[in-house]
mmCIF file of C-alpha atoms in Angstrom:
data_model
loop_
_atom_site.group_PDB
_atom_site.id
_atom_site.type_symbol
_atom_site.label_atom_id
_atom_site.label_comp_id
_atom_site.label_asym_id
_atom_site.label_seq_id
_atom_site.Cartn_x
_atom_site.Cartn_y
_atom_site.Cartn_z
ATOM 1 C CA MET A 1 0.000 0.000 0.000
ATOM 2 C CA ASP A 2 2.844 2.384 0.955
ATOM 3 C CA GLY A 3 4.540 1.563 -2.337
ATOM 4 C CA LEU A 4 1.406 2.390 -4.316
ATOM 5 C CA ILE A 5 1.038 5.737 -2.564
ATOM 6 C CA LEU A 6 4.691 6.464 -3.345
ATOM 7 C CA VAL A 7 4.088 5.630 -7.030
ATOM 8 C CA LEU A 8 1.083 7.964 -7.114
ATOM 9 C CA VAL A 9 3.025 10.815 -5.493
ATOM 10 C CA ILE A 10 6.001 10.358 -7.814
ATOM 11 C CA SER A 11 3.768 10.140 -10.913
ATOM 12 C CA GLY A 12 2.244 13.464 -9.884
ATOM 13 C CA ALA A 13 5.697 14.987 -9.397
ATOM 14 C CA VAL A 14 6.866 13.745 -12.812
ATOM 15 C CA THR A 15 3.728 15.087 -14.502
ATOM 16 C CA MET A 16 4.372 18.480 -12.885
ATOM 17 C CA LEU A 17 8.025 18.453 -14.010
ATOM 18 C CA VAL A 18 7.082 17.621 -17.599
ATOM 19 C CA LEU A 19 4.347 20.297 -17.657
ATOM 20 C CA VAL A 20 6.607 22.978 -16.181
ATOM 21 C CA SER A 21 9.474 22.161 -18.566
ATOM 22 C CA GLY A 22 6.990 22.307 -21.473
ATOM 23 C CA MET A 23 5.782 25.736 -20.353
ATOM 24 C CA TYR A 24 9.381 26.915 -19.975
ATOM 25 C CA ALA A 25 10.226 25.690 -23.472
ATOM 26 C CA ALA A 26 7.188 27.474 -24.966
ATOM 27 C CA SER A 27 7.917 30.736 -23.140
ATOM 28 C CA THR A 28 11.580 30.825 -24.211
ATOM 29 C CA ARG A 29 10.566 30.206 -27.832
ATOM 30 C CA ASN A 30 8.380 33.320 -27.751
ATOM 31 C CA GLN A 31 11.155 35.232 -26.002
ATOM 32 C CA VAL A 32 13.639 34.189 -28.692
ATOM 33 C CA LEU A 33 11.287 35.161 -31.528
ATOM 34 C CA GLY A 34 10.371 38.437 -29.824
ATOM 35 C CA SER A 35 13.950 39.633 -29.235
ATOM 36 C CA TYR A 36 15.154 38.629 -32.679
ATOM 37 C CA SER A 37 12.154 40.120 -34.506
ATOM 38 C CA TYR A 38 12.365 43.394 -32.602
ATOM 39 C CA GLU A 39 16.056 43.663 -33.499
ATOM 40 C CA TYR A 40 15.388 42.747 -37.131
ATOM 41 C CA ALA A 41 12.487 45.184 -37.607
ATOM 42 C CA GLY A 42 14.359 48.082 -35.968
ATOM 43 C CA ASN A 43 17.394 47.588 -38.191
ATOM 44 C CA ALA A 44 15.214 47.179 -41.273
ATOM 45 C CA LEU A 45 13.571 50.566 -40.705
ATOM 46 C CA VAL A 46 17.005 52.174 -40.269
ATOM 47 C CA ALA A 47 18.312 50.453 -43.410
ATOM 48 C CA LEU A 48 15.332 51.722 -45.427
ATOM 49 C CA HIS A 49 16.619 55.278 -44.879
ATOM 50 C CA TYR A 50 19.595 54.334 -47.081
ATOM 51 C CA ALA A 51 17.637 52.533 -49.800
ATOM 52 C CA ARG A 52 17.137 53.979 -53.245
ATOM 53 C CA ASP A 53 14.151 53.203 -55.435
ATOM 54 C CA SER A 54 14.237 52.120 -59.099
ATOM 55 C CA ASP A 55 14.539 55.791 -60.175
ATOM 56 C CA GLY A 56 17.558 56.321 -57.914
ATOM 57 C CA ASN A 57 15.619 58.429 -55.398
ATOM 58 C CA TRP A 58 15.759 57.928 -51.650
ATOM 59 C CA PHE A 59 13.045 55.374 -50.811
ATOM 60 C CA TRP A 60 12.250 56.864 -47.396
ATOM 61 C CA LEU A 61 11.769 60.396 -48.723
ATOM 62 C CA GLN A 62 9.580 59.161 -51.578
ATOM 63 C CA LEU A 63 7.499 57.104 -49.165
ATOM 64 C CA GLU A 64 7.081 60.123 -46.909
ATOM 65 C CA GLU A 65 5.942 62.135 -49.929
ATOM 66 C CA LYS A 66 3.367 59.465 -50.872
ATOM 67 C CA ARG A 67 2.016 59.464 -47.323
ATOM 68 C CA GLU A 68 1.462 63.212 -47.506
ATOM 69 C CA SER A 69 -0.352 63.122 -50.846
ATOM 70 C CA SER A 70 -4.127 63.489 -51.293
ATOM 71 C CA ASP A 71 -4.478 59.697 -51.723
ATOM 72 C CA PRO A 72 -1.867 58.222 -49.370
ATOM 73 C CA SER A 73 -3.201 54.623 -49.544
ATOM 74 C CA GLY A 74 -3.323 54.430 -53.332
ATOM 75 C CA ASP A 75 -0.071 56.314 -53.898
ATOM 76 C CA THR A 76 1.812 54.191 -51.350
ATOM 77 C CA GLU A 77 0.551 50.949 -52.905
ATOM 78 C CA ASP A 78 1.446 52.131 -56.415
ATOM 79 C CA TYR A 79 4.886 53.200 -55.229
ATOM 80 C CA LEU A 80 5.576 49.875 -53.501
ATOM 81 C CA LYS A 81 4.411 47.955 -56.570
ATOM 82 C CA ALA A 82 6.698 50.064 -58.768
ATOM 83 C CA ASN A 83 9.670 49.004 -56.616
ATOM 84 C CA LEU A 84 9.250 45.249 -56.435
ATOM 85 C CA ASP A 85 13.015 44.603 -56.450
ATOM 86 C CA LEU A 86 13.333 46.521 -53.227
ATOM 87 C CA ILE A 87 10.242 44.896 -51.688
ATOM 88 C CA GLU A 88 11.573 41.432 -52.539
ATOM 89 C CA LYS A 89 14.960 42.311 -51.066
ATOM 90 C CA ILE A 90 13.287 43.289 -47.799
ATOM 91 C CA SER A 91 11.065 40.219 -47.543
ATOM 92 C CA ALA A 92 13.917 37.859 -48.542
ATOM 93 C CA SER A 93 16.045 39.064 -45.638
ATOM 94 C CA SER A 94 13.311 38.571 -43.050
ATOM 95 C CA PRO A 95 13.070 35.555 -40.757
ATOM 96 C CA ALA A 96 9.250 35.788 -40.767
ATOM 97 C CA GLY A 97 6.872 34.292 -43.321
ATOM 98 C CA THR A 98 4.806 37.455 -43.638
ATOM 99 C CA ASN A 99 6.114 40.999 -43.335
ATOM 100 C CA LEU A 100 3.866 44.018 -43.122
ATOM 101 C CA LEU A 101 4.563 47.709 -43.399
ATOM 102 C CA CYS A 102 1.838 49.580 -41.535
ATOM 103 C CA PHE A 103 1.060 53.250 -41.000
ATOM 104 C CA SER A 104 -0.895 54.846 -38.186
ATOM 105 C CA SER A 105 -1.629 58.394 -37.134
ATOM 106 C CA SER A 106 -4.041 58.116 -34.229
ATOM 107 C CA GLY A 107 -3.276 54.916 -32.404
ATOM 108 C CA SER A 108 -4.775 52.346 -34.766
ATOM 109 C CA PHE A 109 -3.375 51.287 -38.128
ATOM 110 C CA SER A 110 -4.791 53.151 -41.117
ATOM 111 C CA ASP A 111 -2.984 51.224 -43.881
ATOM 112 C CA CYS A 112 -0.970 48.019 -44.052
ATOM 113 C CA TYR A 113 0.963 46.577 -46.994
ATOM 114 C CA ASN A 114 2.051 42.964 -47.344
ATOM 115 C CA LEU A 115 5.689 42.928 -48.468
ATOM 116 C CA ASN A 116 5.434 39.225 -49.262
ATOM 117 C CA ASN A 117 2.616 39.917 -51.688
ATOM 118 C CA ASN A 118 4.168 42.648 -53.867
ATOM 119 C CA GLY A 119 3.219 45.395 -51.421
ATOM 120 C CA GLU A 120 -0.495 44.635 -51.772
ATOM 121 C CA SER A 121 -2.666 46.719 -49.465
ATOM 122 C CA LEU A 122 -4.505 44.793 -46.748
ATOM 123 C CA SER A 123 -8.060 45.903 -47.218
ATOM 124 C CA PRO A 124 -10.061 45.600 -45.067
ATOM 125 C CA LEU A 125 -7.501 45.493 -42.295
ATOM 126 C CA PRO A 126 -7.683 42.180 -40.452
ATOM 127 C CA ASP A 127 -7.992 42.205 -36.688
ATOM 128 C CA PRO A 128 -5.501 41.137 -35.379
ATOM 129 C CA VAL A 129 -3.341 42.517 -38.151
ATOM 130 C CA CYS A 130 -1.419 39.248 -38.715
ATOM 131 C CA GLY A 131 -4.637 37.256 -38.775
ATOM 132 C CA PRO A 132 -6.012 34.941 -36.097
ATOM 133 C CA GLY A 133 -3.588 32.431 -34.631
ATOM 134 C CA SER A 134 -0.445 34.294 -35.756
ATOM 135 C CA ASN A 135 2.007 36.086 -33.515
ATOM 136 C CA ALA A 136 2.986 39.646 -34.434
ATOM 137 C CA TYR A 137 6.279 41.310 -33.486
ATOM 138 C CA SER A 138 6.928 44.886 -34.516
ATOM 139 C CA TYR A 139 9.120 47.958 -34.314
ATOM 140 C CA THR A 140 7.668 51.431 -34.751
ATOM 141 C CA SER A 141 9.292 54.633 -35.951
ATOM 142 C CA PHE A 142 8.131 57.906 -37.480
ATOM 143 C CA ILE A 143 7.744 58.946 -41.090
ATOM 144 C CA GLY A 144 6.558 62.540 -41.397
ATOM 145 C CA ASP A 145 3.596 63.016 -39.056
ATOM 146 C CA GLU A 146 2.704 59.336 -39.105
ATOM 147 C CA LYS A 147 4.004 56.265 -37.359
ATOM 148 C CA ILE A 148 5.460 53.478 -39.459
ATOM 149 C CA SER A 149 5.608 49.918 -38.124
ATOM 150 C CA PHE A 150 7.507 46.984 -39.519
ATOM 151 C CA ILE A 151 5.517 43.932 -38.436
ATOM 152 C CA LEU A 152 6.719 40.341 -38.587
ATOM 153 C CA CYS A 153 4.042 37.655 -38.539
ATOM 154 C CA TYR A 154 4.781 34.069 -37.492
ATOM 155 C CA MET B 1 14.031 -25.102 11.324
ATOM 156 C CA LYS B 2 12.364 -23.680 8.218
ATOM 157 C CA ARG B 3 9.251 -21.489 8.466
ATOM 158 C CA ARG B 4 6.687 -22.026 5.670
ATOM 159 C CA GLY B 5 6.128 -19.003 3.360
ATOM 160 C CA PHE B 6 9.106 -17.119 4.729
ATOM 161 C CA ILE B 7 11.686 -16.407 2.019
ATOM 162 C CA GLY B 8 14.138 -14.308 4.002
ATOM 163 C CA PRO B 9 14.102 -10.713 5.295
ATOM 164 C CA VAL B 10 14.622 -9.206 1.820
ATOM 165 C CA GLY B 11 12.298 -11.644 0.085
ATOM 166 C CA ASP B 12 9.361 -10.622 2.244
ATOM 167 C CA ASP B 13 9.804 -6.953 1.242
ATOM 168 C CA LEU B 14 10.501 -7.753 -2.421
ATOM 169 C CA PRO B 15 7.124 -6.518 -3.856
ATOM 170 C CA THR B 16 7.486 -3.183 -2.054
ATOM 171 C CA ILE B 17 11.133 -2.846 -3.112
ATOM 172 C CA ILE B 18 10.226 -3.459 -6.772
ATOM 173 C CA ILE B 19 7.509 -0.783 -6.642
ATOM 174 C CA ILE B 20 9.882 1.695 -4.950
ATOM 175 C CA VAL B 21 12.624 1.035 -7.520
ATOM 176 C CA MET B 22 10.114 1.524 -10.366
ATOM 177 C CA ALA B 23 8.829 4.721 -8.785
ATOM 178 C CA LEU B 24 12.357 6.101 -8.319
ATOM 179 C CA THR B 25 13.251 5.178 -11.918
ATOM 180 C CA LEU B 26 10.143 7.014 -13.108
ATOM 181 C CA PHE B 27 11.015 10.026 -10.985
ATOM 182 C CA PHE B 28 14.614 10.271 -12.155
ATOM 183 C CA ALA B 29 13.599 9.717 -15.807
ATOM 184 C CA GLY B 30 11.117 12.603 -15.484
ATOM 185 C CA PHE B 31 13.688 14.734 -13.709
ATOM 186 C CA ASP B 32 16.272 14.003 -16.414
ATOM 187 C CA TYR B 33 13.720 14.904 -19.125
ATOM 188 C CA ALA B 34 12.894 18.204 -17.424
ATOM 189 C CA MET B 35 16.574 19.048 -16.886
ATOM 190 C CA SER B 36 17.512 18.281 -20.501
ATOM 191 C CA ALA B 37 14.616 20.452 -21.748
ATOM 192 C CA TYR B 38 15.756 23.237 -19.428
ATOM 193 C CA ASN B 39 19.425 22.937 -20.489
ATOM 194 C CA GLU B 40 18.539 22.829 -24.178
ATOM 195 C CA LYS B 41 16.448 25.981 -23.904
ATOM 196 C CA ASN B 42 19.118 27.743 -21.881
ATOM 197 C CA LYS B 43 21.633 26.821 -24.556
ATOM 198 C CA SER B 44 19.416 28.264 -27.292
ATOM 199 C CA LEU B 45 18.889 31.434 -25.227
ATOM 200 C CA HIS B 46 22.661 31.741 -24.770
ATOM 201 C CA ALA B 47 23.149 31.334 -28.537
ATOM 202 C CA LEU B 48 20.406 33.900 -29.172
ATOM 203 C CA LYS B 49 21.920 36.422 -26.796
ATOM 204 C CA ALA B 50 25.376 35.880 -28.286
ATOM 205 C CA GLY B 51 23.947 36.132 -31.817
ATOM 206 C CA LEU B 52 22.013 39.316 -31.134
ATOM 207 C CA ASP B 53 24.902 40.995 -29.310
ATOM 208 C CA ILE B 54 27.344 40.071 -32.078
ATOM 209 C CA SER B 55 24.880 41.299 -34.732
ATOM 210 C CA ARG B 56 24.330 44.538 -32.807
ATOM 211 C CA ALA B 57 28.098 45.110 -32.732
ATOM 212 C CA LEU B 58 28.323 44.428 -36.474
ATOM 213 C CA MET B 59 25.539 46.947 -37.097
ATOM 214 C CA LYS B 60 27.136 49.516 -34.827
ATOM 215 C CA GLN B 61 27.147 51.914 -37.739
ATOM 216 C CA ASN B 62 24.009 52.292 -39.826
ATOM 217 C CA VAL B 63 26.064 51.573 -42.936
ATOM 218 C CA ILE B 64 28.393 48.561 -42.854
ATOM 219 C CA PRO B 65 31.639 49.029 -44.794
ATOM 220 C CA GLU B 66 32.483 46.229 -47.216
ATOM 221 C CA ASP B 67 35.918 45.027 -48.271
ATOM 222 C CA SER B 68 36.906 44.513 -51.906
ATOM 223 C CA SER B 69 35.233 41.062 -51.965
ATOM 224 C CA GLY B 70 31.880 42.516 -50.898
ATOM 225 C CA GLN B 71 32.042 41.140 -47.342
ATOM 226 C CA VAL B 72 32.131 42.905 -43.973
ATOM 227 C CA ASN B 73 35.425 44.770 -43.766
ATOM 228 C CA PRO B 74 37.488 43.100 -41.002
ATOM 229 C CA ASP B 75 39.122 46.458 -40.219
ATOM 230 C CA TYR B 76 35.708 47.936 -39.350
ATOM 231 C CA GLU B 77 35.430 48.793 -35.642
ATOM 232 C CA GLY B 78 32.081 46.967 -35.314
ATOM 233 C CA TYR B 79 33.642 43.769 -36.646
ATOM 234 C CA LYS B 80 36.470 43.961 -34.117
ATOM 235 C CA GLN B 81 33.936 44.437 -31.316
ATOM 236 C CA ALA B 82 31.942 41.468 -32.596
ATOM 237 C CA VAL B 83 35.088 39.298 -32.424
ATOM 238 C CA LEU B 84 35.700 40.353 -28.804
ATOM 239 C CA LEU B 85 32.050 39.723 -27.884
ATOM 240 C CA SER B 86 32.111 36.329 -29.526
ATOM 241 C CA GLN B 87 35.186 35.379 -27.503
ATOM 242 C CA SER B 88 33.561 36.543 -24.282
ATOM 243 C CA TYR B 89 30.529 34.324 -24.998
ATOM 244 C CA GLY B 90 32.769 31.376 -25.866
ATOM 245 C CA THR B 91 31.274 31.210 -29.347
ATOM 246 C CA SER B 92 32.497 31.616 -32.918
ATOM 247 C CA PHE B 93 30.746 33.471 -35.691
ATOM 248 C CA SER B 94 30.860 34.306 -39.361
ATOM 249 C CA ALA B 95 29.169 37.259 -41.042
ATOM 250 C CA VAL B 96 28.169 37.201 -44.698
ATOM 251 C CA LEU B 97 26.603 39.988 -46.752
ATOM 252 C CA LYS B 98 24.167 38.693 -49.368
ATOM 253 C CA ASP B 99 21.645 40.039 -51.844
ATOM 254 C CA GLY B 100 18.960 37.464 -51.063
ATOM 255 C CA SER B 101 17.925 35.369 -48.096
ATOM 256 C CA CYS B 102 20.256 33.591 -45.687
ATOM 257 C CA GLU B 103 18.876 30.187 -46.605
ATOM 258 C CA LEU B 104 21.469 27.757 -47.967
ATOM 259 C CA ILE B 105 24.240 29.984 -46.695
ATOM 260 C CA ASP B 106 27.687 28.470 -46.132
ATOM 261 C CA CYS B 107 28.485 29.471 -42.554
ATOM 262 C CA ARG B 108 31.983 27.922 -42.681
ATOM 263 C CA ALA B 109 31.300 26.319 -39.287
ATOM 264 C CA PRO B 110 33.103 23.123 -38.266
ATOM 265 C CA GLU B 111 31.084 20.026 -39.157
ATOM 266 C CA GLY B 112 28.658 18.718 -36.576
ATOM 267 C CA ARG B 113 28.180 22.036 -34.765
ATOM 268 C CA SER B 114 24.745 23.412 -34.118
ATOM 269 C CA VAL B 115 24.649 26.765 -35.923
ATOM 270 C CA SER B 116 22.171 29.589 -35.261
ATOM 271 C CA VAL B 117 21.659 31.908 -38.238
ATOM 272 C CA PHE B 118 20.364 35.449 -37.833
ATOM 273 C CA SER B 119 19.501 37.625 -40.812
ATOM 274 C CA PHE B 120 19.108 41.388 -40.894
ATOM 275 C CA LEU B 121 18.292 43.936 -43.551
ATOM 276 C CA THR B 122 21.159 46.390 -43.628
ATOM 277 C CA ALA B 123 22.785 49.095 -45.710
ATOM 278 C CA ALA B 124 26.290 48.276 -46.912
ATOM 279 C CA LYS B 125 28.867 50.599 -48.427
ATOM 280 C CA SER B 126 31.052 49.070 -51.120
ATOM 281 C CA SER B 127 34.740 49.884 -51.456
ATOM 282 C CA GLY B 128 33.702 51.992 -54.474
ATOM 283 C CA GLY B 129 31.508 54.153 -52.231
ATOM 284 C CA SER B 130 28.018 53.065 -53.351
ATOM 285 C CA ILE B 131 25.425 52.156 -50.717
ATOM 286 C CA ASN B 132 23.126 49.178 -51.279
ATOM 287 C CA LEU B 133 20.575 47.273 -49.252
ATOM 288 C CA LYS B 134 21.893 43.841 -48.337
ATOM 289 C CA THR B 135 21.083 40.966 -46.043
ATOM 290 C CA LEU B 136 23.563 40.493 -43.231
ATOM 291 C CA CYS B 137 23.670 36.804 -42.294
ATOM 292 C CA VAL B 138 25.275 36.153 -38.921
ATOM 293 C CA CYS B 139 26.093 32.520 -38.078
ATOM 294 C CA VAL B 140 26.901 31.702 -34.455
ATOM 295 C CA TRP B 141 28.054 28.388 -33.047
ATOM 296 C CA GLU B 142 29.540 27.132 -29.748
#
């Protein structure tokens, strides 16, 4: 009888150990993805300041100009589609399967563009932005009066 | 004189001993599983931290200077810092500038090592002075 009680207690302890180690493994995976993605997205936004478009103009300045036009959504999408080489270069370097470039002016995103789909505009904007079941990691900076976010979806 | 049904002091306790041995085996197997999961994750976190710190050193300047072969210039201050950081972590690394993704990259790591690859979008300045967007692939191994 004592032996059986011991087996029950030890089985419980082993189950707890396995569960806790599983939780630890899952939490570190998210930590790893989060740190790496944050670092990647931040550097990508800095690097975009040095990129030139197919006409030899500074990409960042042109993008800023498109965002200040009378039709920022349409002009941005047209501009991204006219610079597919650059868009492909960005998405090829990313560790994530889906990469979004999003703009916001008052807290919520106004426009998002899928860099893995030729800069196609996400319309209507999904909620959450990466779609249900996906994790989003992002870095946000400023472009003109707007915020620009590089979002990695896993 | 022999007593019927008595098979010695150990023999009488044999069923309990077997159960205790099985229970302890189960416990230590579970403990070993949990410890190996913990150690493996700690190892990957160590590699991640080393990889990110080395990459951060390499991207110390917003524009990475290239040498004549189109790779990170070893005379660049960020590269020297990355070497020192790598030594302090007890790891080795290689950094490759590419036009595309870091998949199928040759990390030049010794065979059999577990290699973590980190890729970053970066601006690189060629020896001719032109600046281009490139992918910086950083391979880190123990």
